[in-house]
Amino acid sequence: MLSTIAKDVRYAVRQLRRAPGFAAAAVLTLALGIGATTAIFTLVYDVLLKPLPYAHPGRLVVLEERVAEFRDIYPKLPMNANHFVNWQRNSHTIESMAVMEEESMPLGMSGSHPLQVLVLRATPGIFPVLDAGPQLGRAFTAQEAQPGRDRVVVLMDDLWRTQFQSDPRILGKTITLNGFPFTVVGVMPRSFRIPIIETIAGPGSSRPNPVEALVPFAFSKDQLAEAMGDFNYFGLARLKRGVSVDQANGEIDALQHTISAGLASDEQGTLSAALTPFQQALVGDNRTPLLILLAAVAGLLLVGCINIANLLLARATGRRQQMAVAAALGASRTDLLRMTMRETTMLAAFGGVLGISLAAILVPAMQRYLPPALNFRGALHLDWAGASCALLLATAATLIAGAAPAWIGSRTQPHDVLRGESRLASESRGNKRLRRALVAVEVAVSTALVLTTGLLTASLAKMMRIDRGFDADRVLTASVDLPSQSYSNLQPRAAFYKEVLERLRGLPGVEDAGLTSQLPLAGDQWIDMIRVPGDTRPAMQIPTEHFRSISPGYLEAIHLPLISGRYLNASDEGKHYALLSELTVRTLWPGMNPIGRQFSRAGNTEAPFTVIGVVRDARTISLAHDDPMMVYTPYWYRCENASGLVIRTRQDPSMMAAAIRKAVWRVNSDVSVPVVRSLGGVVADSVANRRFEMDLLLLFAVSALLLAGLGVYGVVTYSVVQREREIGLRMALGAMRVTIYGMVLRDGLLPVLVGAAAGVGVALAFARVVGSLLFQVSPYNPAVIACAVSMLVTVGAAACLLPARRAATVDPMQALRNE
Amino acid sequence: MATNGKLIEIEDLTKIFYTDEVETHALSGIHLTISRGEYVAMSGPSGCGKSTLLSILGLLDTPTGGRYLLNGNPVENLSFSERSRIRNQEIGFIFQSFNLIGDLTVEENVELPLTYRAGMPSAERRKRVKEALERVNMAHRMRHYPAQLSGGQQQRVAVARALAGSPSILLADEPTGNLDSKNGEAVMHLLANLHREGSTICMVTHDPRFAKHAQREVHLFDGKVVSEDELKKLTEEVEA
């Protein structure tokens, strides 16, 4: 047995060495196909299938709430502290639960600027929920999750190593976080990973660094008293053993109904619960695009295999004599099958090994371009799952590429071949049909891929070209984080921002500068309800608006057009003025002039706001949707420690990053400016997922197009070589060169056209799946379909031209002499 | 131009093949005339230039020097497309190995040269195909593929293909070379019948038995036309 295998390997290597060009092309095609598919499979496995790195991850669920009255704008909401405490106290299906929020805080560093670190503020349940404990010290206790007792911190291993030199005596020491002293009580193990929670909380949000410390979440009295607002906290729970998500959801729903029943009449809302398996929540909307990517790259591999099958088929035809001799000498059909498969198996083995090596390079390279939503597990690496995938692919490639040649080889009739077969000047009909069918299949796969990519490209292009209502050109943005200790009140915060804005406006090259609580397309933070005088409906029935705190200059800096009234200016300071979007005005005062009218935040007794201007409806929350009702209030009314600066420049904004940081630090050098980037970059980031998936698809589609072209070229060239005598004969009988050109083009393009039509059919069959990812582009878009088909036909025609030229220059005398 | 019944006139025709530094004189100063309705056999030992001459006669190749008049028109310097047109309309080829196209039926094979004639209606093509196949007694196999026919039948189909375009001359290159003696004789009888019906035929053969079927025999040796006696003498010299 072993000696037979060794002999087969020797023969196969010898065969491949005799055709080094073919062997190299086939191995490279397989390696690229297997490598790319393995890399994408690794990503898909990592995101969709691989269990999360926590004990019994299937029992982890994300806790969210539903408020029936908000379902049109927010089908699901993060958790409210009041409801969380209720659930924690009364649930019997949940083993442990926690709520958390992330906050960027300055870590005091002796003698230099503070280091901005991402801190997770979590209730103590985080440790039992994730079934994790510190490697050093202890976790924080329930008592420490009380206001005034919450200045304890558990460091993540990385921060402990890099900033505290792995000091084992760190426990009990005090560090400065957010300007406050915190006592280190523990250090988490290196293997512990905090799940990314921002990706669930809001669209487009991203964080540059992982969480580096945990502090207790101590709810304030106000937070605990708020029964129908403040839906701001990410909730995570571990179900009791044997409890299903549906059972737990049912129980929490019942608790929600009890809470609803106890709400004040002004806050009456219909509450329910939404428990989602953690992994499913992390994957979110990325499931379909990832599966499309996997299908696309597998399609690419299929196209590659078909190309190899065609080449092998050509070789098998050329080796009929050898096979016939073997058959005449007594080789069984199995022997013949083995003879034909050994070459394919060897190719697949080489391709598989190279493919795994390629995947090992591609996986980390791909990670660099992963959007945050797909990058929630940390380092991607090729593991046993990827290697198994590569092995499976190599086996599949062997079967796909080798099946047809093996079938033909094993059916060799020795008497036909050895007696010289017939004297006919043509390729056999069966072979021709098989080769055409293979070309049609690869063209169909390529067409479906090109068409899908075309639709997604058109969709993204449309999204990027859509009228956003604001102008991102020459606009720079900077996020600032004020330390809580020095800026715990509105007044110092507003004073700081005012001074920074004055300094920024004074910089040479700055046209305008402003402040906003949330940069355009970087998520959403503050949603509230407003009441106009005379509206006596309960709070839950009045409209919900999205608020932005802005400074004078912000709307001007992003060129958000004014429809009526005026923008804010410095002389308005201290006044309760507001600007509204057109939609807000149409909803609150349909057909009326809103300027000078007043409104209040629901449930608030402070002075009402006076409308001074109306601005255009824009797309500042998501490019895919028109903004909901927007309200712009002045920063002197409310502003947070974390805000965004927007600076319109007269020159290339990238030159100004350093000047902006300096301007901020001149006001206070302890303030962190973690990110400075162009508004165009922020806009691009908001579609990072789509772009990443589209870029990969584009790469696969172009590769498939090239492979299909090569496939057509190979088949037509082979056919021309096989038909040289036939072509010579036709010319001898009077065929003009143009007739031969036409014949070769027609023969070559027929399977291309059939394949293209089938590919369109396949793509249309999956239109609903692709359609769910499209923006203002129909999956049946005739222009994109026509474009994809034209591309395939053009590539097919181009691939036919060279062999057609060769055919047209066949010397009839030479061809007929070579009989 | 008046032709005086002469279909082919060749004067001082030469063909030289150049390979690297070697010059091979395949044909040297050939003079040959073939009249309409004539049946000429060209014979000679291997490598004497028979097939080269036939290729030039069939406009598959061009001479290096000399004149070639077909139907009184000079054809030695025509363009590729002009030669294609003349081949299609004036010349019918019969090859040693039949050269039928495997995935075309008998009918389609015979129709092939007619499809290269611009403007010939399909009804006319079908009529000619049927007539040609009837002349070779193969009309009953119209729907068959070549692989379903014997060698002799395949060659009869090839003859029908040559006849279908009503050419001025049939050029046959060893038409019996791939046939057994019985089928070979049958094809020779077929050619003789066609000649009796008025066809002009030029056949290359190395078999003296088949050459005897022709009206006139042209002997070639070392690229030159020689008499039968000269051929014998030269052959004996070579063998000696």
PDB file of N, CA, C and O in Angstrom, chain B residues 39 94 151-153 155-156 159 175-176 179 181-194:
ATOM      1  N   TYR B  39      -8.574  14.145 -66.937  1.00  0.00           N
ATOM      2  CA  TYR B  39      -8.345  13.401 -65.690  1.00  0.00           C
ATOM      3  C   TYR B  39      -6.847  13.095 -65.668  1.00  0.00           C
ATOM      4  O   TYR B  39      -6.356  12.266 -66.421  1.00  0.00           O
ATOM      5  N   ILE B  94     -10.213  16.598 -52.311  1.00  0.00           N
ATOM      6  CA  ILE B  94     -10.458  15.276 -51.716  1.00  0.00           C
ATOM      7  C   ILE B  94      -9.140  14.868 -51.059  1.00  0.00           C
ATOM      8  O   ILE B  94      -8.090  14.839 -51.725  1.00  0.00           O
ATOM      9  N   GLY B 151     -14.724   3.687 -43.626  1.00  0.00           N
ATOM     10  CA  GLY B 151     -13.744   4.552 -44.284  1.00  0.00           C
ATOM     11  C   GLY B 151     -14.152   4.889 -45.700  1.00  0.00           C
ATOM     12  O   GLY B 151     -14.068   6.039 -46.135  1.00  0.00           O
ATOM     13  N   GLY B 152     -14.628   3.862 -46.446  1.00  0.00           N
ATOM     14  CA  GLY B 152     -15.028   4.093 -47.832  1.00  0.00           C
ATOM     15  C   GLY B 152     -16.187   5.068 -47.919  1.00  0.00           C
ATOM     16  O   GLY B 152     -16.208   5.961 -48.774  1.00  0.00           O
ATOM     17  N   GLN B 153     -17.131   4.886 -47.011  1.00  0.00           N
ATOM     18  CA  GLN B 153     -18.296   5.813 -47.003  1.00  0.00           C
ATOM     19  C   GLN B 153     -17.847   7.233 -46.679  1.00  0.00           C
ATOM     20  O   GLN B 153     -18.324   8.201 -47.269  1.00  0.00           O
ATOM     21  N   GLN B 155     -15.011   8.562 -47.337  1.00  0.00           N
ATOM     22  CA  GLN B 155     -14.352   9.184 -48.485  1.00  0.00           C
ATOM     23  C   GLN B 155     -15.381   9.575 -49.547  1.00  0.00           C
ATOM     24  O   GLN B 155     -15.226  10.597 -50.222  1.00  0.00           O
ATOM     25  N   ARG B 156     -16.463   8.799 -49.649  1.00  0.00           N
ATOM     26  CA  ARG B 156     -17.508   9.183 -50.615  1.00  0.00           C
ATOM     27  C   ARG B 156     -18.174  10.491 -50.190  1.00  0.00           C
ATOM     28  O   ARG B 156     -18.505  11.338 -51.014  1.00  0.00           O
ATOM     29  N   VAL B 159     -15.925  13.186 -51.153  1.00  0.00           N
ATOM     30  CA  VAL B 159     -16.043  13.477 -52.597  1.00  0.00           C
ATOM     31  C   VAL B 159     -17.288  14.345 -52.836  1.00  0.00           C
ATOM     32  O   VAL B 159     -17.250  15.313 -53.596  1.00  0.00           O
ATOM     33  N   PRO B 175      -6.357   9.774 -52.626  1.00  0.00           N
ATOM     34  CA  PRO B 175      -7.709   9.557 -52.086  1.00  0.00           C
ATOM     35  C   PRO B 175      -7.954   8.134 -51.606  1.00  0.00           C
ATOM     36  O   PRO B 175      -8.913   7.888 -50.888  1.00  0.00           O
ATOM     37  N   THR B 176      -7.071   7.215 -51.987  1.00  0.00           N
ATOM     38  CA  THR B 176      -7.277   5.827 -51.566  1.00  0.00           C
ATOM     39  C   THR B 176      -6.285   5.422 -50.482  1.00  0.00           C
ATOM     40  O   THR B 176      -6.287   4.274 -50.037  1.00  0.00           O
ATOM     41  N   LEU B 179      -7.624   3.642 -47.431  1.00  0.00           N
ATOM     42  CA  LEU B 179      -8.706   2.679 -47.667  1.00  0.00           C
ATOM     43  C   LEU B 179      -8.126   1.317 -48.041  1.00  0.00           C
ATOM     44  O   LEU B 179      -7.011   1.223 -48.577  1.00  0.00           O
ATOM     45  N   SER B 181      -8.185  -2.164 -50.302  1.00  0.00           N
ATOM     46  CA  SER B 181      -8.173  -2.197 -51.775  1.00  0.00           C
ATOM     47  C   SER B 181      -9.584  -2.151 -52.356  1.00  0.00           C
ATOM     48  O   SER B 181      -9.839  -1.481 -53.355  1.00  0.00           O
ATOM     49  N   LYS B 182     -10.540  -2.828 -51.663  1.00  0.00           N
ATOM     50  CA  LYS B 182     -11.904  -2.864 -52.190  1.00  0.00           C
ATOM     51  C   LYS B 182     -12.524  -1.454 -52.186  1.00  0.00           C
ATOM     52  O   LYS B 182     -13.045  -0.987 -53.200  1.00  0.00           O
ATOM     53  N   ASN B 183     -12.385  -0.787 -51.040  1.00  0.00           N
ATOM     54  CA  ASN B 183     -12.926   0.574 -50.940  1.00  0.00           C
ATOM     55  C   ASN B 183     -12.142   1.531 -51.831  1.00  0.00           C
ATOM     56  O   ASN B 183     -12.710   2.466 -52.403  1.00  0.00           O
ATOM     57  N   GLY B 184     -10.838   1.275 -51.954  1.00  0.00           N
ATOM     58  CA  GLY B 184     -10.001   2.096 -52.828  1.00  0.00           C
ATOM     59  C   GLY B 184     -10.489   2.007 -54.259  1.00  0.00           C
ATOM     60  O   GLY B 184     -10.656   3.035 -54.945  1.00  0.00           O
ATOM     61  N   GLU B 185     -10.760   0.783 -54.702  1.00  0.00           N
ATOM     62  CA  GLU B 185     -11.255   0.594 -56.077  1.00  0.00           C
ATOM     63  C   GLU B 185     -12.589   1.320 -56.259  1.00  0.00           C
ATOM     64  O   GLU B 185     -12.833   1.940 -57.288  1.00  0.00           O
ATOM     65  N   ALA B 186     -13.432   1.220 -55.267  1.00  0.00           N
ATOM     66  CA  ALA B 186     -14.760   1.843 -55.356  1.00  0.00           C
ATOM     67  C   ALA B 186     -14.626   3.363 -55.522  1.00  0.00           C
ATOM     68  O   ALA B 186     -15.335   3.958 -56.338  1.00  0.00           O
ATOM     69  N   VAL B 187     -13.701   3.956 -54.772  1.00  0.00           N
ATOM     70  CA  VAL B 187     -13.517   5.403 -54.896  1.00  0.00           C
ATOM     71  C   VAL B 187     -12.956   5.744 -56.275  1.00  0.00           C
ATOM     72  O   VAL B 187     -13.367   6.734 -56.909  1.00  0.00           O
ATOM     73  N   MET B 188     -12.048   4.891 -56.770  1.00  0.00           N
ATOM     74  CA  MET B 188     -11.500   5.176 -58.098  1.00  0.00           C
ATOM     75  C   MET B 188     -12.591   5.103 -59.155  1.00  0.00           C
ATOM     76  O   MET B 188     -12.613   5.890 -60.095  1.00  0.00           O
ATOM     77  N   HIS B 189     -13.494   4.131 -58.998  1.00  0.00           N
ATOM     78  CA  HIS B 189     -14.625   4.047 -59.936  1.00  0.00           C
ATOM     79  C   HIS B 189     -15.492   5.281 -59.853  1.00  0.00           C
ATOM     80  O   HIS B 189     -15.960   5.783 -60.886  1.00  0.00           O
ATOM     81  N   LEU B 190     -15.666   5.759 -58.653  1.00  0.00           N
ATOM     82  CA  LEU B 190     -16.471   6.972 -58.449  1.00  0.00           C
ATOM     83  C   LEU B 190     -15.828   8.153 -59.187  1.00  0.00           C
ATOM     84  O   LEU B 190     -16.512   8.895 -59.909  1.00  0.00           O
ATOM     85  N   LEU B 191     -14.507   8.295 -59.032  1.00  0.00           N
ATOM     86  CA  LEU B 191     -13.818   9.406 -59.701  1.00  0.00           C
ATOM     87  C   LEU B 191     -13.920   9.246 -61.228  1.00  0.00           C
ATOM     88  O   LEU B 191     -14.123  10.220 -61.957  1.00  0.00           O
ATOM     89  N   ALA B 192     -13.799   7.986 -61.678  1.00  0.00           N
ATOM     90  CA  ALA B 192     -13.883   7.739 -63.126  1.00  0.00           C
ATOM     91  C   ALA B 192     -15.268   8.127 -63.643  1.00  0.00           C
ATOM     92  O   ALA B 192     -15.397   8.743 -64.712  1.00  0.00           O
ATOM     93  N   ASN B 193     -16.294   7.780 -62.870  1.00  0.00           N
ATOM     94  CA  ASN B 193     -17.658   8.165 -63.266  1.00  0.00           C
ATOM     95  C   ASN B 193     -17.807   9.682 -63.328  1.00  0.00           C
ATOM     96  O   ASN B 193     -18.421  10.220 -64.244  1.00  0.00           O
ATOM     97  N   LEU B 194     -17.257  10.340 -62.306  1.00  0.00           N
ATOM     98  CA  LEU B 194     -17.361  11.811 -62.279  1.00  0.00           C
ATOM     99  C   LEU B 194     -16.665  12.395 -63.515  1.00  0.00           C
ATOM    100  O   LEU B 194     -17.136  13.362 -64.119  1.00  0.00           O
TER     101      LEU B 194
END
